[in-house]
Coordinates of N, CA and C in Angstrom, one line a residue:
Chain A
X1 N -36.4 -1.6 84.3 CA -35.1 -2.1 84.3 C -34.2 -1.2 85.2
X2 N -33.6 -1.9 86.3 CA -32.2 -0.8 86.6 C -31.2 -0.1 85.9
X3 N -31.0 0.6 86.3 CA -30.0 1.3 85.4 C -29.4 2.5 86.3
X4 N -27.7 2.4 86.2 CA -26.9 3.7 86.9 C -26.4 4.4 85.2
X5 N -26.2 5.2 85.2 CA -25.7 6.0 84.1 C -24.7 6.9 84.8
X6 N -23.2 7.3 84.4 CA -22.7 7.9 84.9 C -22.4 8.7 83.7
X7 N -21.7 10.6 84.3 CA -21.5 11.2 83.1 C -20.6 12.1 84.1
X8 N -19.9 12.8 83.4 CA -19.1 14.2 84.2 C -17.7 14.3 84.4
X9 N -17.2 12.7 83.4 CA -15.9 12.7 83.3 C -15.3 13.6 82.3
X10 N -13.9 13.6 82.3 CA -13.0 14.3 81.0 C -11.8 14.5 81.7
X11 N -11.0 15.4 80.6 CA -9.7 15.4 81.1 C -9.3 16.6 82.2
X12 N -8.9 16.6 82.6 CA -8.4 17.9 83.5 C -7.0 17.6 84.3
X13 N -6.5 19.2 84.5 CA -5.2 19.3 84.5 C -5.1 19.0 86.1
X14 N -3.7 18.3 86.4 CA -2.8 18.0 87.6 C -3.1 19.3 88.7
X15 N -4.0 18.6 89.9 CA -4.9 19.9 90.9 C -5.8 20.7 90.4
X16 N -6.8 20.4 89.3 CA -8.2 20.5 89.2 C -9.1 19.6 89.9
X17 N -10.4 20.3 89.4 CA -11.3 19.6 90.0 C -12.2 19.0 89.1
X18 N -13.1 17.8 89.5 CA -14.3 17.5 88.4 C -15.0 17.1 89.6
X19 N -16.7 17.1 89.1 CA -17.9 16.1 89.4 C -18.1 15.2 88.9
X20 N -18.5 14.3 89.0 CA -19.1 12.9 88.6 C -20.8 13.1 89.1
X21 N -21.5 12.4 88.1 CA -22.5 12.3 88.3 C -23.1 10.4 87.9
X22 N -23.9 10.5 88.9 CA -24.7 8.8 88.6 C -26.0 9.1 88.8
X23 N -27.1 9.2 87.0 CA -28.3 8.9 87.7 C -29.2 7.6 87.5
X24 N -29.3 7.1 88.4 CA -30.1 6.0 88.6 C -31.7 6.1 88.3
X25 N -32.1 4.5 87.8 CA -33.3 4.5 87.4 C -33.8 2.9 87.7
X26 N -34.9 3.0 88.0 CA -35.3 1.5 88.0 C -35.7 0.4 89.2
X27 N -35.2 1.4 90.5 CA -35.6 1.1 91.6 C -35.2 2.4 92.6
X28 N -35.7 1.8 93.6 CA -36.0 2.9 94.8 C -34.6 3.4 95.3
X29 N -34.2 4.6 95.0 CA -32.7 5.0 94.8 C -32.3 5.1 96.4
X30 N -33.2 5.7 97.3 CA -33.2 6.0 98.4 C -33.0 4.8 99.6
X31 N -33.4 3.8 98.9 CA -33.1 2.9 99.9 C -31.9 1.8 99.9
X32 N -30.8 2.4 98.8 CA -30.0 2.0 99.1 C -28.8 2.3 99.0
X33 N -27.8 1.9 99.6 CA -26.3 2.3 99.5 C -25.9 2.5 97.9
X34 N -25.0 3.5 98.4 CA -24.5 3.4 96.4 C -22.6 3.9 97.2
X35 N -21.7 3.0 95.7 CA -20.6 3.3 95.6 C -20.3 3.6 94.8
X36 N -18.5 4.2 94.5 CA -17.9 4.8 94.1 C -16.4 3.9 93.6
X37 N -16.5 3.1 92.1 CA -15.3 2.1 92.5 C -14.5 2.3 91.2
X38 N -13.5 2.9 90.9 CA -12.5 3.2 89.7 C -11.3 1.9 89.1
X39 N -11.2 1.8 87.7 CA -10.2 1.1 87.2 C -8.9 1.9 86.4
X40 N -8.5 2.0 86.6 CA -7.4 2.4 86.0 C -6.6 1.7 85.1
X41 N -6.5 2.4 83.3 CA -6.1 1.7 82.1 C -5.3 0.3 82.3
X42 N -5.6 -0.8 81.7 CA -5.4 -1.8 81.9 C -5.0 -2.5 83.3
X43 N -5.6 -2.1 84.5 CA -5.8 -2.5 85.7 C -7.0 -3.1 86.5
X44 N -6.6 -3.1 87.7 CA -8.3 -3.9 88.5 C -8.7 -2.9 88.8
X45 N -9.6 -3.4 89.7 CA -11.0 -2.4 90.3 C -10.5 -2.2 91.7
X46 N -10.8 -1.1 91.8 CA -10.2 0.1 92.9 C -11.7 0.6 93.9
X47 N -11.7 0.3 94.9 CA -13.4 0.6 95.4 C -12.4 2.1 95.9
X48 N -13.6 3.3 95.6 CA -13.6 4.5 96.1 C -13.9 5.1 97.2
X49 N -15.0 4.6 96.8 CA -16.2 5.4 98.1 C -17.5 4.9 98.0
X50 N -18.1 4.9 99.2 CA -19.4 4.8 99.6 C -20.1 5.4 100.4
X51 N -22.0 5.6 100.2 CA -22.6 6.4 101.5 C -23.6 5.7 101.2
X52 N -24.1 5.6 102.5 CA -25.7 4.9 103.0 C -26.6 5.6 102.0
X53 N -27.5 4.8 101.6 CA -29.1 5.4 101.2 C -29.6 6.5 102.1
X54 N -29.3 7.0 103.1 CA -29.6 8.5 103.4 C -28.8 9.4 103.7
X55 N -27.5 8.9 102.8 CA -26.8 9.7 102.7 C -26.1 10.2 104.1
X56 N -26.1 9.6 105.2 CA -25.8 10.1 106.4 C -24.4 9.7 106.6
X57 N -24.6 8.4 106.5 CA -22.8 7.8 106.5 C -21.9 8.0 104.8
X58 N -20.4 8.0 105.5 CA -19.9 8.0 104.1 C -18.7 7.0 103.9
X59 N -18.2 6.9 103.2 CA -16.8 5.9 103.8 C -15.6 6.2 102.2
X60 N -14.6 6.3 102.9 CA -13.4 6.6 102.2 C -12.1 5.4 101.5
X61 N -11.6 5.7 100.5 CA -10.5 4.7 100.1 C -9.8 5.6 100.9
X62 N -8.3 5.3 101.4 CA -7.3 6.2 102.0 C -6.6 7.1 101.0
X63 N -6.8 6.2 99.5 CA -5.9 7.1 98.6 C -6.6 8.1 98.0
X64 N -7.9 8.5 98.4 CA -8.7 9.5 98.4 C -9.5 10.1 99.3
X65 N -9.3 9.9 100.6 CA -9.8 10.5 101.9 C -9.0 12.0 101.7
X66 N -10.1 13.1 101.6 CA -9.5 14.8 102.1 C -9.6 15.2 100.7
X67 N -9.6 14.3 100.0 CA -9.8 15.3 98.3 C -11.0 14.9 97.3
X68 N -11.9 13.8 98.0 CA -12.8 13.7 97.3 C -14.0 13.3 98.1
X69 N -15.7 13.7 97.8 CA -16.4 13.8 98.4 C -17.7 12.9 97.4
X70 N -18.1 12.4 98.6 CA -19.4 11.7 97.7 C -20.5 12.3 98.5
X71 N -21.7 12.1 97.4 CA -23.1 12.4 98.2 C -24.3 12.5 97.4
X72 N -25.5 12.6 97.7 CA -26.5 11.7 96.7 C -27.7 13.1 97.4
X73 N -28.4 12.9 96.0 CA -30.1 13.7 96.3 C -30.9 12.9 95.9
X74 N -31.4 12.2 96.9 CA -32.5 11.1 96.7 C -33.4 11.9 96.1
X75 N -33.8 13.3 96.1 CA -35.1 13.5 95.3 C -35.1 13.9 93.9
X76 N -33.6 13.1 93.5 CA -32.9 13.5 91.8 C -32.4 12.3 91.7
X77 N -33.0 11.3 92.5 CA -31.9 10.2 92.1 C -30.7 9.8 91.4
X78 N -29.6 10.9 92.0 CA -28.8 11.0 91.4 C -27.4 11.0 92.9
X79 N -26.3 9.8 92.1 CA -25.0 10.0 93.4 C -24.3 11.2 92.7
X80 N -23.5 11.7 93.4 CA -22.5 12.2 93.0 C -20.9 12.3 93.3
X81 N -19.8 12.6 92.8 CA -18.7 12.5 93.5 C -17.5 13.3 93.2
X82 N -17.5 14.3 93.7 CA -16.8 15.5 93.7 C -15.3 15.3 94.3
X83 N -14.4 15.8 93.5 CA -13.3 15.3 93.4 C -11.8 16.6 92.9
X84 N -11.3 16.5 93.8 CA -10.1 17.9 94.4 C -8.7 17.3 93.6
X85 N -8.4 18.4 94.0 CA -6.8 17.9 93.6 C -6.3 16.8 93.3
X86 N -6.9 16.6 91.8 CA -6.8 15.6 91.2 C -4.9 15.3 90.7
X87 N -4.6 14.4 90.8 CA -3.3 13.5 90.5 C -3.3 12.8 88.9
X88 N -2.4 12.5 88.8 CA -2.4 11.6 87.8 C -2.7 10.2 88.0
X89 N -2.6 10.0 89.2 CA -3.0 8.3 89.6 C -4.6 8.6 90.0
X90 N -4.9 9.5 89.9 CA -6.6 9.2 89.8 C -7.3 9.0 88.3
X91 N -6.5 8.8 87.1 CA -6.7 8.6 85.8 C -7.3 7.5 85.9
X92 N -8.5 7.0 85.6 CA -9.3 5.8 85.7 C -10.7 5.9 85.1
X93 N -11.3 4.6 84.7 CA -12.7 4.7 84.9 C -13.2 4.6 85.6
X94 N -14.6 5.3 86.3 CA -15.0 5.4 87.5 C -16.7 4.9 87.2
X95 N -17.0 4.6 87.9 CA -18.1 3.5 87.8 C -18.8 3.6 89.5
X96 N -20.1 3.8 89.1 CA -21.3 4.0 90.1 C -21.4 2.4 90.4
X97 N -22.1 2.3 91.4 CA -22.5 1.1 91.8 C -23.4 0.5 92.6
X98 N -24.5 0.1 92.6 CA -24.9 -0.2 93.9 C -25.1 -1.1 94.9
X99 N -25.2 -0.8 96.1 CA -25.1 -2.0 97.0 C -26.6 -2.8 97.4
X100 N -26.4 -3.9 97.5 CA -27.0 -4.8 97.3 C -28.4 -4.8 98.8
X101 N -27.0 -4.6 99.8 CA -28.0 -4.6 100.9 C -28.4 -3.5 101.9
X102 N -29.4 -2.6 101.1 CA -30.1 -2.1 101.2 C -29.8 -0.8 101.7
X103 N -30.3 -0.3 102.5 CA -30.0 1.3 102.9 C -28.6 1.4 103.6
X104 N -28.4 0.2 104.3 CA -27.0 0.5 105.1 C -25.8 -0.5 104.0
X105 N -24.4 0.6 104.3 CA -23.1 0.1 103.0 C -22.8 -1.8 103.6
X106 N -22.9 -2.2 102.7 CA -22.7 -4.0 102.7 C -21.0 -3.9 102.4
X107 N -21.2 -3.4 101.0 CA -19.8 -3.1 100.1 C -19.6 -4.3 98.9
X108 N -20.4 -4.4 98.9 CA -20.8 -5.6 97.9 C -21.5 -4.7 96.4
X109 N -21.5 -4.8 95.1 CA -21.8 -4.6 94.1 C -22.6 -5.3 93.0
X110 N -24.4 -4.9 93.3 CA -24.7 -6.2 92.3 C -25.2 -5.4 91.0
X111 N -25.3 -3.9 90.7 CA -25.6 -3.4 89.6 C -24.6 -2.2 89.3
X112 N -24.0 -2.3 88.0 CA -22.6 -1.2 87.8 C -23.8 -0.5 86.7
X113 N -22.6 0.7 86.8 CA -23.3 1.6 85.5 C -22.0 1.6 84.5
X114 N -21.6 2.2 83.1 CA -21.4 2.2 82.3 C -19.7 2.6 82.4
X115 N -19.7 3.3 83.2 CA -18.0 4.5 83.5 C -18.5 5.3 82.9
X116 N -17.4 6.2 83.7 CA -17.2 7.7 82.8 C -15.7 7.6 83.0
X117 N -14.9 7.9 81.9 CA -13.8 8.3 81.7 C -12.9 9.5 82.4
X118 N -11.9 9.5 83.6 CA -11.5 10.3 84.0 C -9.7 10.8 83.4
X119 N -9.3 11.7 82.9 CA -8.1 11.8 82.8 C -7.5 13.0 83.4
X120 N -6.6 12.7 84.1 CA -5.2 13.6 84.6 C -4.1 14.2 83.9
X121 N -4.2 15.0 83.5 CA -3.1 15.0 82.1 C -2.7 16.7 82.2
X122 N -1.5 17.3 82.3 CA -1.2 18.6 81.5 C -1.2 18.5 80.0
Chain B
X1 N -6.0 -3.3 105.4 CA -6.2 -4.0 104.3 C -6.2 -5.7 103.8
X2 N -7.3 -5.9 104.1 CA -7.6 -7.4 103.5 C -7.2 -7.6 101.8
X3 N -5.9 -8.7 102.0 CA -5.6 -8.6 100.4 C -6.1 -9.8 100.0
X4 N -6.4 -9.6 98.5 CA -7.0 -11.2 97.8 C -6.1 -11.2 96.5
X5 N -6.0 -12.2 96.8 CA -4.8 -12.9 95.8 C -5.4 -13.9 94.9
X6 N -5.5 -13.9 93.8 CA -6.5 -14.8 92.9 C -4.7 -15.2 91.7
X7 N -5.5 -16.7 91.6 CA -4.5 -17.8 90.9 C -5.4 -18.5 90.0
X8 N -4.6 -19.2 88.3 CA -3.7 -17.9 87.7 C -4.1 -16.3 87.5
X9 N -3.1 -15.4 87.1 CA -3.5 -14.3 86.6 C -3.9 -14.2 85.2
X10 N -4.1 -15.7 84.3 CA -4.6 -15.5 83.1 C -4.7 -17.2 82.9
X11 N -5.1 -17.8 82.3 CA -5.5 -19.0 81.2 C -5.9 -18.9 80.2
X12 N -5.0 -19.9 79.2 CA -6.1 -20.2 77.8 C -6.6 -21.7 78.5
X13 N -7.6 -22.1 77.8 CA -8.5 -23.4 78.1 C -9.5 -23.5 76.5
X14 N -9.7 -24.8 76.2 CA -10.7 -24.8 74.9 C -12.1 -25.0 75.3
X15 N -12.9 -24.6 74.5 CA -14.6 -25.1 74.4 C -15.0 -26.0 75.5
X16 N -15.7 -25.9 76.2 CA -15.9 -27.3 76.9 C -15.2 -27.9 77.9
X17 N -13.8 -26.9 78.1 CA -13.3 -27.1 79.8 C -13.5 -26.7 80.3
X18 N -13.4 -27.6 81.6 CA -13.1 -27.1 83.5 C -12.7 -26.0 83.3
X19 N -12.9 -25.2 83.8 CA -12.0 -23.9 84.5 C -12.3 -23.7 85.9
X20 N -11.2 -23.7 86.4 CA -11.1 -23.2 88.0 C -10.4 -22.1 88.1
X21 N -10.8 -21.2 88.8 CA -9.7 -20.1 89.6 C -9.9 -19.9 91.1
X22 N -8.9 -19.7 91.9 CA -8.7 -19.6 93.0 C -8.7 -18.2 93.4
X23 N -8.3 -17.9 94.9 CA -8.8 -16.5 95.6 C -8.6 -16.8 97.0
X24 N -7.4 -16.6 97.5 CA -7.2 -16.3 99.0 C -7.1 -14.6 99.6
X25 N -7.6 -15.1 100.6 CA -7.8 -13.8 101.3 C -6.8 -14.0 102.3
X26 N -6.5 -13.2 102.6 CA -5.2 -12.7 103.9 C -5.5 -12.7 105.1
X27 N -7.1 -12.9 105.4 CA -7.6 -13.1 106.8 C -9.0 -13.9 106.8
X28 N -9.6 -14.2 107.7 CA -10.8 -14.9 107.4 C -11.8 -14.0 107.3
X29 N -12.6 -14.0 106.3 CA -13.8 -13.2 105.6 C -15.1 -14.1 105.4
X30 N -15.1 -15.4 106.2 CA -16.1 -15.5 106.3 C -16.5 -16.1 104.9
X31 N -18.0 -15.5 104.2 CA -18.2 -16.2 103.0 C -19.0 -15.0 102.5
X32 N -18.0 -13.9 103.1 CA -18.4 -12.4 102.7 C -17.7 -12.0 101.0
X33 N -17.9 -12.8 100.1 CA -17.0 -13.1 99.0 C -17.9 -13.0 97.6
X34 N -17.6 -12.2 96.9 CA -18.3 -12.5 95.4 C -17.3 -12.6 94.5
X35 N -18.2 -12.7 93.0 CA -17.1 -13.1 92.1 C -17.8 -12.4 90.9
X36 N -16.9 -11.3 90.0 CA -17.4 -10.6 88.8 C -16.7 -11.4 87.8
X37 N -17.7 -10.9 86.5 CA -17.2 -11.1 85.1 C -17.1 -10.0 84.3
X38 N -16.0 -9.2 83.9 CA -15.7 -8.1 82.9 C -15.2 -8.7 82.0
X39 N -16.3 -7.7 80.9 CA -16.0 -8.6 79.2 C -14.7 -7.2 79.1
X40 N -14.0 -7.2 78.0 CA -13.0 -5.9 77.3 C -14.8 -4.8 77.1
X41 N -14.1 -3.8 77.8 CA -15.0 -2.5 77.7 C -16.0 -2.5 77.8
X42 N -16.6 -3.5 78.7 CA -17.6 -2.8 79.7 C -17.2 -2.9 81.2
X43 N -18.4 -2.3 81.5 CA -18.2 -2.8 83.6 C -18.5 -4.1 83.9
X44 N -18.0 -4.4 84.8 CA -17.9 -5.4 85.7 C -19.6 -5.9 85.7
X45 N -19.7 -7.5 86.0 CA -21.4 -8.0 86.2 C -21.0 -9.1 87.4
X46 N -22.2 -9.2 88.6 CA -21.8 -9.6 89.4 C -22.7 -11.4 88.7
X47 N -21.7 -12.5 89.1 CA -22.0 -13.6 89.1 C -22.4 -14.3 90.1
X48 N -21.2 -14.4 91.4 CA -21.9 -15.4 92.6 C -21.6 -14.0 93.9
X49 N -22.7 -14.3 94.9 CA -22.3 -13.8 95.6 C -22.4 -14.9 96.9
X50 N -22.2 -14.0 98.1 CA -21.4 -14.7 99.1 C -20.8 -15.8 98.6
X51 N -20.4 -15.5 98.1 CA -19.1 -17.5 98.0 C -19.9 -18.3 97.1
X52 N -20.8 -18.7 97.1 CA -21.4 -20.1 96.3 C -23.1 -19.6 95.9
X53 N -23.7 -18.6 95.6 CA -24.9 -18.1 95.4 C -24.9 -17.5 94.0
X54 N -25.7 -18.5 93.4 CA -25.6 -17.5 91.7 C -26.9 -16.5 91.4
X55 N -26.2 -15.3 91.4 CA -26.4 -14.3 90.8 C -28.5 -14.4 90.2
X56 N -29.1 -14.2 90.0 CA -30.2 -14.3 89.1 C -30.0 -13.8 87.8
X57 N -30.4 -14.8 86.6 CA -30.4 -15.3 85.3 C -28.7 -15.5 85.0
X58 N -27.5 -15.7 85.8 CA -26.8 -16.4 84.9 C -26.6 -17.7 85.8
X59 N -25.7 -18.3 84.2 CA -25.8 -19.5 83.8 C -25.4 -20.4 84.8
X60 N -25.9 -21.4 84.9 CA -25.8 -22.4 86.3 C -24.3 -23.4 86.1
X61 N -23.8 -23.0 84.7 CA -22.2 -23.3 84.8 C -21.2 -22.9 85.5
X62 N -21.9 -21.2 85.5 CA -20.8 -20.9 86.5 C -21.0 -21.4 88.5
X63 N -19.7 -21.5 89.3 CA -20.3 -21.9 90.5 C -19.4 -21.3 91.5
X64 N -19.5 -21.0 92.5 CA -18.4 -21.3 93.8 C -18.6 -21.6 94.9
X65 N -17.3 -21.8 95.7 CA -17.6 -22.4 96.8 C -16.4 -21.7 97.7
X66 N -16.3 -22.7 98.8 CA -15.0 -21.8 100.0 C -15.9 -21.0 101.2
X67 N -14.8 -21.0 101.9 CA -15.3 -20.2 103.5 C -14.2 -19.8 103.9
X68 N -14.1 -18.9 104.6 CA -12.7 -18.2 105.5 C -12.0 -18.0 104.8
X69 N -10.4 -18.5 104.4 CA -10.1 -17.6 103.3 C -9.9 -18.2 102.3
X70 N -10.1 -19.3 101.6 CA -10.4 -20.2 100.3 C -11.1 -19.9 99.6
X71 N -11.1 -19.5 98.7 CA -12.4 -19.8 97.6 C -11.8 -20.5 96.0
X72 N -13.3 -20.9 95.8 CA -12.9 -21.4 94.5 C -13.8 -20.7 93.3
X73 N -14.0 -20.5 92.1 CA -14.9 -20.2 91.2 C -14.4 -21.6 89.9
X74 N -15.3 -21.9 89.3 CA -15.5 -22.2 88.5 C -16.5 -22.2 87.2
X75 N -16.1 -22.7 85.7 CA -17.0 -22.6 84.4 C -16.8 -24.1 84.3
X76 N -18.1 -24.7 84.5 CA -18.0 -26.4 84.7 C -18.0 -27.0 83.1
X77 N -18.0 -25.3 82.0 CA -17.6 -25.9 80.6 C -17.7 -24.7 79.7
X78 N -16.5 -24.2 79.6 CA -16.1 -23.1 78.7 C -16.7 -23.1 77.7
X79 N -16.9 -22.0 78.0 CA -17.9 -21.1 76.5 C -17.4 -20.2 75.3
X80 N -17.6 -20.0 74.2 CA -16.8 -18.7 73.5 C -17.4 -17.5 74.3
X81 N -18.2 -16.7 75.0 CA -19.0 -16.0 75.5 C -18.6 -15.5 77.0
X82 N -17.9 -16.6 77.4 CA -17.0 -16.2 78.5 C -15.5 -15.9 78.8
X83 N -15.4 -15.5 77.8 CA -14.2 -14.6 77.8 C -14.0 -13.6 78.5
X84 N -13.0 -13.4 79.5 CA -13.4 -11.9 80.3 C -12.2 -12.4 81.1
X85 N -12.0 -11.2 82.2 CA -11.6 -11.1 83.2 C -12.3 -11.0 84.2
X86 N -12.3 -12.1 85.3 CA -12.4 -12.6 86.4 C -12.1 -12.0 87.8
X87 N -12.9 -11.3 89.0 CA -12.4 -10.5 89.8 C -13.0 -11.2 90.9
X88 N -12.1 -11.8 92.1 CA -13.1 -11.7 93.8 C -13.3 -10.7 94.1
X89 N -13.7 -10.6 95.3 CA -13.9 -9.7 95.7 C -14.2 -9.7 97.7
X90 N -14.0 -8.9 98.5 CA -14.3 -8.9 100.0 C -15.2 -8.6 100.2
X91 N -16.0 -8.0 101.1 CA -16.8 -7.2 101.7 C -17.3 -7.2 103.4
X92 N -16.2 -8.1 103.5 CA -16.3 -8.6 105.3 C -15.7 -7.1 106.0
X93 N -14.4 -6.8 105.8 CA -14.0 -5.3 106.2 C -14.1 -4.4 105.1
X94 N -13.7 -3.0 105.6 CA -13.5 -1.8 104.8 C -12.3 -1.8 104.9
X95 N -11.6 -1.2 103.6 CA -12.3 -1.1 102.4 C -12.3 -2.3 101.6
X96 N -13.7 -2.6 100.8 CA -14.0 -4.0 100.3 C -12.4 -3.6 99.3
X97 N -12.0 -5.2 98.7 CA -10.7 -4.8 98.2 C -11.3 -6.1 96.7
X98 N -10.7 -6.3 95.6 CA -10.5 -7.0 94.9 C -9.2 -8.0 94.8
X99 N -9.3 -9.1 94.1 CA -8.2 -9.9 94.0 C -8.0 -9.2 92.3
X100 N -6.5 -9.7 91.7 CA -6.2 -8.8 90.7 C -6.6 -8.9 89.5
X101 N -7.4 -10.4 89.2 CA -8.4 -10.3 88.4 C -7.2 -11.8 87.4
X102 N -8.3 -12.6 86.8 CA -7.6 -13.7 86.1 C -8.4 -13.5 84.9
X103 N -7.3 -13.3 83.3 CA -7.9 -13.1 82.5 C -8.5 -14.8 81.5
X104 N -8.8 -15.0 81.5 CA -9.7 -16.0 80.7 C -9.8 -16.0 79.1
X105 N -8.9 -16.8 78.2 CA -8.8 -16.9 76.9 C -9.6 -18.4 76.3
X106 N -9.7 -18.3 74.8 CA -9.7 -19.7 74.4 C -8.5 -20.0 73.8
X107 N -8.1 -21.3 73.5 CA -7.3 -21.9 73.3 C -7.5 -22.2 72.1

């Protein structure tokens, strides 16, 4: 069965930092694109970020280009998404994802993982 | 930024209706277009992709259609089970963007 699982959320204060972690299971992690796409409490979906299945390319939302970083170890099947000077408008759930068509970013979403809960808060 | 605009932003409807929802896009995208279903608290599940292609194992009630910047989605017969909020979606440019999502009630 596919499956993303994400974990590494929680609260943290106005310019802290967190990871995010996504480990994937169930197909061949390496050969495909994975994103990065957050909702914020009672709102839509927000695409973050994305990087090719070798991790070579990466691609940014504008409202997080320079403070947050994605990147994946295919031999841990695991994305990740490291994240700077956090704001309070990054308070959201954040949600792994993967792309559909194949090693290179389509930006399409056909398997989500669960969320992890992120909060912004003093 | 390619914006998608999805009409209405909510419906009630009973058992056994039509439901349509709409989804324009702000430039032509082709039929670079899918369509999610989020139940309350979970993630998002993808239903059609490119425009009118359903998903594997769901239900052949749900459908769409459209090219360039139209689209349509439809439940050709409401279910109690489909209840959710409804999202398009782009992926013709970066960054793929969402329409704002139409919530879906029974009546």
């Amino acid at each position: 069965e596919v499956q993303l699982l994400e974990s590494g959320g929680g609260l943290v204060q106005p310019g802290g930092s967190l990871r995010l972690s996504c480990a994937a299971s169930g197909f061949t992690f390496s050969s495909y694109a994975m994103s990065w796409v957050r909702q914020a409490p009672g709102k839509g979906l927000e695409w973050v970020s994305a990087i090719s299945g070798s991790g070579g390319s990466t691609y940014y939302a504008d409202s997080v280009k320079g403070r947050f970083t994605i990147s994946r170890d295919n031999s841990k099947n695991t994305l990740y998404l490291q994240m700077n000077s956090l704001r309070a408008e990054d308070t959201a759930v954040y949600y792994c994802a993967k792309d559909p068509g194949g090693s290179y970013y389509v930006g399409a979403f056909d398997i989500w993982g669960q969320g992890t809960m992120v909060t912004v808060s003093s | 930024d390619i914006q998608m605009t999805q009409s209405p932003s909510s419906l009630s409807a009973s058992v056994g209706d039509r439901v349509t929802i709409t989804c324009q896009a702000s430039q032509d995208i082709s039929n670079y277009l899918n369509w999610y279903q989020q139940k309350p608290g979970k993630a998002p599940k993808l239903l059609i992709y490119d425009a009118s292609n359903l998903e594997t194992g769901v239900p052949s009630r749900f459908s769409g259609s459209g090219s360039g910047t139209d689209f349509t989605f439809t439940i050709s017969s409401l279910q109690p089970e489909d209840i959710a909020t409804y999202y398009c979606q782009q992926y013709d440019n970066l960054p793929p963007t969402f329409g704002q999502g139409t919530k879906v009630e029974i009546k």
